[in-house]
C-alpha atoms as one frame of an Amber mdcrd trajectory, in Angstrom:
protein
  -6.307  -7.004 -16.620  -5.516 -10.573 -15.692  -4.343 -11.616 -19.144  -0.984
 -13.343 -19.464   1.247 -13.406 -22.501   3.708 -16.275 -22.673   6.311 -16.232
 -25.409   8.263 -19.342 -26.278   6.556 -21.422 -23.638   3.400 -23.228 -22.771
   0.312 -21.025 -22.643  -1.629 -20.917 -19.397  -5.091 -19.698 -18.512  -5.241
 -16.188 -17.110  -5.358 -15.901 -13.347  -7.639 -13.022 -12.402  -6.024 -12.754
  -8.982  -2.426 -12.353 -10.039  -0.806  -9.012  -9.616   0.340  -7.237 -12.699
   1.811  -4.413 -10.652   4.704  -6.118  -8.946   7.691  -8.247  -9.709   6.682
 -10.629  -6.944   4.129 -13.376  -6.870   1.819 -11.708  -4.343  -1.803 -11.826
  -5.426  -3.376  -8.381  -5.514  -6.719  -9.890  -4.571  -5.185 -11.647  -1.590
  -3.348  -8.485  -0.523  -6.565  -6.466  -0.569  -8.504  -9.221   1.232  -5.821
  -9.373   3.933  -5.707  -5.591   4.274  -9.497  -5.325   4.536  -9.561  -8.091
   7.151  -7.793  -5.620   9.453 -10.468  -2.911   9.135 -11.206  -1.525  12.570
  -7.896  -2.600  14.111  -6.635   0.155  16.410  -3.661   2.435  15.856  -0.488
   1.709  17.828   2.831   3.446  17.238   5.249   0.764  15.990   2.448  -1.819
  15.875   2.574  -4.708  13.410  -0.390  -6.881  14.417  -4.163  -6.861  14.617
  -3.860  -5.612  18.188  -2.544  -2.342  16.741  -0.767  -0.928  13.671   1.032
   2.178  12.639   0.957   2.927   8.910   4.211   1.203   7.981   3.501  -1.685
  10.354   0.215  -2.198   8.536   2.032  -2.375   5.188   4.534  -4.851   6.660
   1.773  -7.052   8.080  -0.510  -6.958   5.007   2.179  -7.774   2.445   3.686
 -10.547   4.579   0.269 -12.072   5.313  -0.475 -11.990   1.569   2.748 -13.865
   0.779   5.233 -11.118  -0.126   7.963 -11.243   2.470   9.168  -7.710   3.158
  11.282  -6.327   5.977   9.843  -4.099   8.674  10.801  -0.572   7.679   9.614
   2.947   8.344   7.441   4.808   5.869  10.586   6.502   4.548  12.259   3.090
   4.225   9.395   1.759   2.100   9.415   4.970   0.085  13.114   4.438  -0.692
  12.520   0.811  -1.755   9.812   1.570  -4.293   9.505   3.490  -7.533   7.070
   6.202  -8.606   4.300   5.229 -11.008   1.916   7.444 -12.941  -0.986   5.038
 -13.422  -1.712   3.405 -10.067  -3.237  -0.026  -9.885  -4.984  -1.737  -7.007
  -2.323  -2.905  -4.549   0.130  -0.076  -5.228   1.467   2.047  -2.401   0.292
   5.602  -1.795   2.536   8.043   0.074   1.820  11.285   1.886   4.052  14.042
   3.160   4.003  16.593   5.956   1.340  14.877   8.060   2.788  14.624  11.588
   6.343  15.524  10.511   7.968  17.108   7.481   8.773  14.925   4.489   7.360
  11.476   3.717   5.315  10.606   6.780   2.358   8.338   5.956   1.388   5.552
   3.562  -1.363   3.171   2.568  -2.444   0.637  -0.073  -4.355   1.879  -3.111
  -7.770   0.235  -3.588  -8.781   1.948  -6.823 -11.427   4.639  -7.389  -9.378
   7.146  -5.340  -9.704   4.962  -2.232  -6.894   3.647  -0.041  -6.633   1.578
   3.102  -4.266   2.634   5.873  -3.665   2.708   9.604  -4.455   6.257  10.666
  -3.431   7.639  14.037  -6.962   8.856  14.768  -8.899   6.126  12.953  -7.002
   2.850  13.123  -7.245   0.742   9.976  -9.777   2.399   7.707 -10.535   3.216
   4.090 -10.127   6.849   3.059 -10.636   8.915  -0.064  -7.696  10.604  -1.774
 -10.003  13.455  -2.780 -10.725  14.482   0.810  -9.303  17.879   1.675  -6.768
  16.437   4.123  -5.373  13.630   1.967  -5.362  15.737  -1.208  -3.299  18.374
   0.617  -0.731  15.796   1.805  -0.614  13.433  -1.201   2.908  12.824  -2.514
   2.958   9.889  -4.915   1.939   6.410  -5.926   4.754   3.898  -5.825   5.400
   0.202  -6.372   7.940  -2.065  -4.682  11.017  -2.876  -6.767
């Protein structure tokens, strides 16, 4: 992790903060730092700021604050603009289905070690475990932005 291979160009020192899980220049470390800075922020339907987030608004805010400019979309919109991965890395997206409605209905940012950060309707921005009974039951997939 963090190694760079440059072919036919000038070699550079590895940057331990660069994301190897995205085709953008967003730093995974910065994304996680930004996301964690919102811990405790309340839940607000449609919210996109520290005064209140819904799950997709939290994704929008965190990625934009970390330097990856993304549009404000619904959870389904982000699901449709990302691809499924089998080996999740820190900073990947995690999607859930059949939470408050049928189909894709919730999302968060994977932190590693079966942990993810998200804006929950009953918790606000918090860290949760994918192995909990609730999240395990509703887990759909890990994805990465195109």
